Amino acid sequence: MTELSAETARRTRRTVAAFLVVTAVLLLPLFGWLWYAAEDALRHKSTTDWVANHRAKESLVHAALLLCGAPLAGAVCGWTGATVLGRSTGVPAAAGAMLGAIGLWVFGLVAIVIAFRNATFDF
């Protein structure tokens, strides 16, 4: 391995590691929220209202699928794009995962803004 290719490989590994650390930092609060929501749903489980329990379980499953699926879909898109273009796949896959995590935050912030715009406060 030449010195130039060794430096390129080292830089690529650092870039991938940095993207994955940013992705983990972005996802950690979201998974914490999911954990809190799951504990809250378990704590307030109804003994008679099975429909509400089922809806709570479904909403938690959907949130978990979204939290895991968005970064995974971004990573797959990055890997696929790099493969099609004949490039190295590590950095695009990690960047795709990071963009998926950023997309989750954007989606959440837009949902909050829409919810507050549609809220009516009666005093």
C-alpha atoms as a printed R data frame, in Angstrom:
    type eleno elety resid chain resno       x      y      z
1   ATOM     1    CA   MET     A     1   0.000  0.000  0.000
2   ATOM     2    CA   THR     A     2   1.438  3.345 -0.934
3   ATOM     3    CA   GLU     A     3   1.536  6.242  1.441
4   ATOM     4    CA   LEU     A     4  -1.116  8.125 -0.534
5   ATOM     5    CA   SER     A     5  -3.586  5.227 -0.520
6   ATOM     6    CA   ALA     A     6  -2.929  4.606  3.186
7   ATOM     7    CA   GLU     A     7  -3.707  8.257  3.902
8   ATOM     8    CA   THR     A     8  -6.858  8.061  1.779
9   ATOM     9    CA   ALA     A     9  -8.000  4.921  3.616
10  ATOM    10    CA   ARG     A    10  -7.315  6.560  6.975
11  ATOM    11    CA   ARG     A    11  -9.261  9.672  5.974
12  ATOM    12    CA   THR     A    12 -12.145  7.520  4.719
13  ATOM    13    CA   ARG     A    13 -12.288  5.589  8.000
14  ATOM    14    CA   ARG     A    14 -12.274  8.830  9.975
15  ATOM    15    CA   THR     A    15 -15.036 10.295  7.833
16  ATOM    16    CA   VAL     A    16 -17.194  7.189  8.193
17  ATOM    17    CA   ALA     A    17 -16.616  7.143 11.945
18  ATOM    18    CA   ALA     A    18 -17.495 10.841 12.239
19  ATOM    19    CA   PHE     A    19 -20.720 10.393 10.245
20  ATOM    20    CA   LEU     A    20 -21.732  7.403 12.349
21  ATOM    21    CA   VAL     A    21 -21.032  9.259 15.605
22  ATOM    22    CA   VAL     A    22 -23.160 12.202 14.453
23  ATOM    23    CA   THR     A    23 -25.895  9.748 13.454
24  ATOM    24    CA   ALA     A    24 -25.792  8.104 16.879
25  ATOM    25    CA   VAL     A    25 -25.895 11.487 18.634
26  ATOM    26    CA   LEU     A    26 -28.904 12.522 16.543
27  ATOM    27    CA   LEU     A    27 -30.753  9.254 17.175
28  ATOM    28    CA   LEU     A    28 -30.049  8.942 20.904
29  ATOM    29    CA   PRO     A    29 -32.656 11.510 22.070
30  ATOM    30    CA   LEU     A    30 -35.240 10.020 19.719
31  ATOM    31    CA   PHE     A    31 -34.698  6.532 21.094
32  ATOM    32    CA   GLY     A    32 -34.838  7.976 24.603
33  ATOM    33    CA   TRP     A    33 -38.213  9.484 23.769
34  ATOM    34    CA   LEU     A    34 -39.380  6.121 22.415
35  ATOM    35    CA   TRP     A    35 -38.225  4.376 25.597
36  ATOM    36    CA   TYR     A    36 -40.083  6.945 27.715
37  ATOM    37    CA   ALA     A    37 -43.236  6.573 25.597
38  ATOM    38    CA   ALA     A    38 -43.103  2.777 25.885
39  ATOM    39    CA   GLU     A    39 -42.698  2.912 29.664
40  ATOM    40    CA   ASP     A    40 -45.517  5.432 29.910
41  ATOM    41    CA   ALA     A    41 -47.808  3.239 27.801
42  ATOM    42    CA   LEU     A    42 -46.952  0.222 29.947
43  ATOM    43    CA   ARG     A    43 -47.516  2.173 33.161
44  ATOM    44    CA   HIS     A    44 -50.926  3.401 32.005
45  ATOM    45    CA   LYS     A    45 -52.118  0.162 30.463
46  ATOM    46    CA   SER     A    46 -55.845 -0.296 30.807
47  ATOM    47    CA   THR     A    47 -57.235 -3.545 32.154
48  ATOM    48    CA   THR     A    48 -60.514 -3.167 30.282
49  ATOM    49    CA   ASP     A    49 -59.898 -1.043 27.175
50  ATOM    50    CA   TRP     A    50 -58.084 -3.404 24.833
51  ATOM    51    CA   VAL     A    51 -58.640 -1.119 21.831
52  ATOM    52    CA   ALA     A    52 -56.676  1.731 23.427
53  ATOM    53    CA   ASN     A    53 -53.925 -0.687 24.463
54  ATOM    54    CA   HIS     A    54 -53.716 -2.017 20.909
55  ATOM    55    CA   ARG     A    55 -53.565  1.489 19.434
56  ATOM    56    CA   ALA     A    56 -50.818  2.472 21.869
57  ATOM    57    CA   LYS     A    57 -48.843 -0.620 20.921
58  ATOM    58    CA   GLU     A    58 -49.328  0.077 17.214
59  ATOM    59    CA   SER     A    59 -48.173  3.675 17.571
60  ATOM    60    CA   LEU     A    60 -45.040  2.549 19.434
61  ATOM    61    CA   VAL     A    61 -44.281 -0.041 16.758
62  ATOM    62    CA   HIS     A    62 -44.726  2.545 14.011
63  ATOM    63    CA   ALA     A    63 -42.449  5.002 15.801
64  ATOM    64    CA   ALA     A    64 -39.787  2.316 16.276
65  ATOM    65    CA   LEU     A    65 -39.985  1.328 12.619
66  ATOM    66    CA   LEU     A    66 -39.612  4.958 11.585
67  ATOM    67    CA   LEU     A    67 -36.663  5.535 13.921
68  ATOM    68    CA   CYS     A    68 -34.852  2.461 12.636
69  ATOM    69    CA   GLY     A    69 -36.028  2.617  9.040
70  ATOM    70    CA   ALA     A    70 -35.136  6.192  8.090
71  ATOM    71    CA   PRO     A    71 -31.378  5.934  8.792
72  ATOM    72    CA   LEU     A    72 -31.316  2.433  7.351
73  ATOM    73    CA   ALA     A    73 -33.057  3.618  4.180
74  ATOM    74    CA   GLY     A    74 -30.586  6.497  3.921
75  ATOM    75    CA   ALA     A    75 -27.664  4.110  4.291
76  ATOM    76    CA   VAL     A    76 -29.072  1.781  1.647
77  ATOM    77    CA   CYS     A    77 -29.652  4.688 -0.749
78  ATOM    78    CA   GLY     A    78 -26.101  5.954 -0.193
79  ATOM    79    CA   TRP     A    79 -24.623  2.502 -0.677
80  ATOM    80    CA   THR     A    80 -26.711  1.877 -3.793
81  ATOM    81    CA   GLY     A    81 -25.813  5.232 -5.321
82  ATOM    82    CA   ALA     A    82 -22.112  4.672 -4.687
83  ATOM    83    CA   THR     A    83 -22.300  1.159 -6.118
84  ATOM    84    CA   VAL     A    84 -24.066  2.366 -9.261
85  ATOM    85    CA   LEU     A    85 -21.484  5.119 -9.737
86  ATOM    86    CA   GLY     A    86 -18.621  2.701 -9.095
87  ATOM    87    CA   ARG     A    87 -17.296  4.518 -6.031
88  ATOM    88    CA   SER     A    88 -16.330  3.425 -2.552
89  ATOM    89    CA   THR     A    89 -19.452  2.667 -0.533
90  ATOM    90    CA   GLY     A    90 -18.439  3.460  3.054
91  ATOM    91    CA   VAL     A    91 -18.726  7.241  3.139
92  ATOM    92    CA   PRO     A    92 -21.949  7.476  1.079
93  ATOM    93    CA   ALA     A    93 -23.644  4.821  3.218
94  ATOM    94    CA   ALA     A    94 -22.656  6.595  6.447
95  ATOM    95    CA   ALA     A    95 -23.688  9.959  4.992
96  ATOM    96    CA   GLY     A    96 -27.035  8.469  3.968
97  ATOM    97    CA   ALA     A    97 -27.623  7.190  7.495
98  ATOM    98    CA   MET     A    98 -26.788 10.619  8.871
99  ATOM    99    CA   LEU     A    99 -29.125 12.296  6.394
100 ATOM   100    CA   GLY     A   100 -31.864  9.848  7.401
101 ATOM   101    CA   ALA     A   101 -31.386 10.860 11.051
102 ATOM   102    CA   ILE     A   102 -31.440 14.547 10.115
103 ATOM   103    CA   GLY     A   103 -34.604 13.875  8.117
104 ATOM   104    CA   LEU     A   104 -36.238 12.422 11.229
105 ATOM   105    CA   TRP     A   105 -35.504 15.619 13.156
106 ATOM   106    CA   VAL     A   106 -36.834 17.783 10.319
107 ATOM   107    CA   PHE     A   107 -39.962 15.637 10.108
108 ATOM   108    CA   GLY     A   108 -40.483 15.923 13.869
109 ATOM   109    CA   LEU     A   109 -39.994 19.686 13.942
110 ATOM   110    CA   VAL     A   110 -42.376 20.186 11.022
111 ATOM   111    CA   ALA     A   111 -44.953 17.979 12.778
112 ATOM   112    CA   ILE     A   112 -44.636 20.070 15.946
113 ATOM   113    CA   VAL     A   113 -45.036 23.338 14.027
114 ATOM   114    CA   ILE     A   114 -48.109 21.999 12.229
115 ATOM   115    CA   ALA     A   115 -49.585 20.764 15.518
116 ATOM   116    CA   PHE     A   116 -49.129 24.175 17.157
117 ATOM   117    CA   ARG     A   117 -50.589 25.987 14.161
118 ATOM   118    CA   ASN     A   118 -53.707 23.829 14.297
119 ATOM   119    CA   ALA     A   119 -54.060 24.036 18.068
120 ATOM   120    CA   THR     A   120 -56.858 26.065 19.557
121 ATOM   121    CA   PHE     A   121 -56.547 27.305 23.082
122 ATOM   122    CA   ASP     A   122 -59.760 28.115 24.923
123 ATOM   123    CA   PHE     A   123 -59.369 30.058 28.137
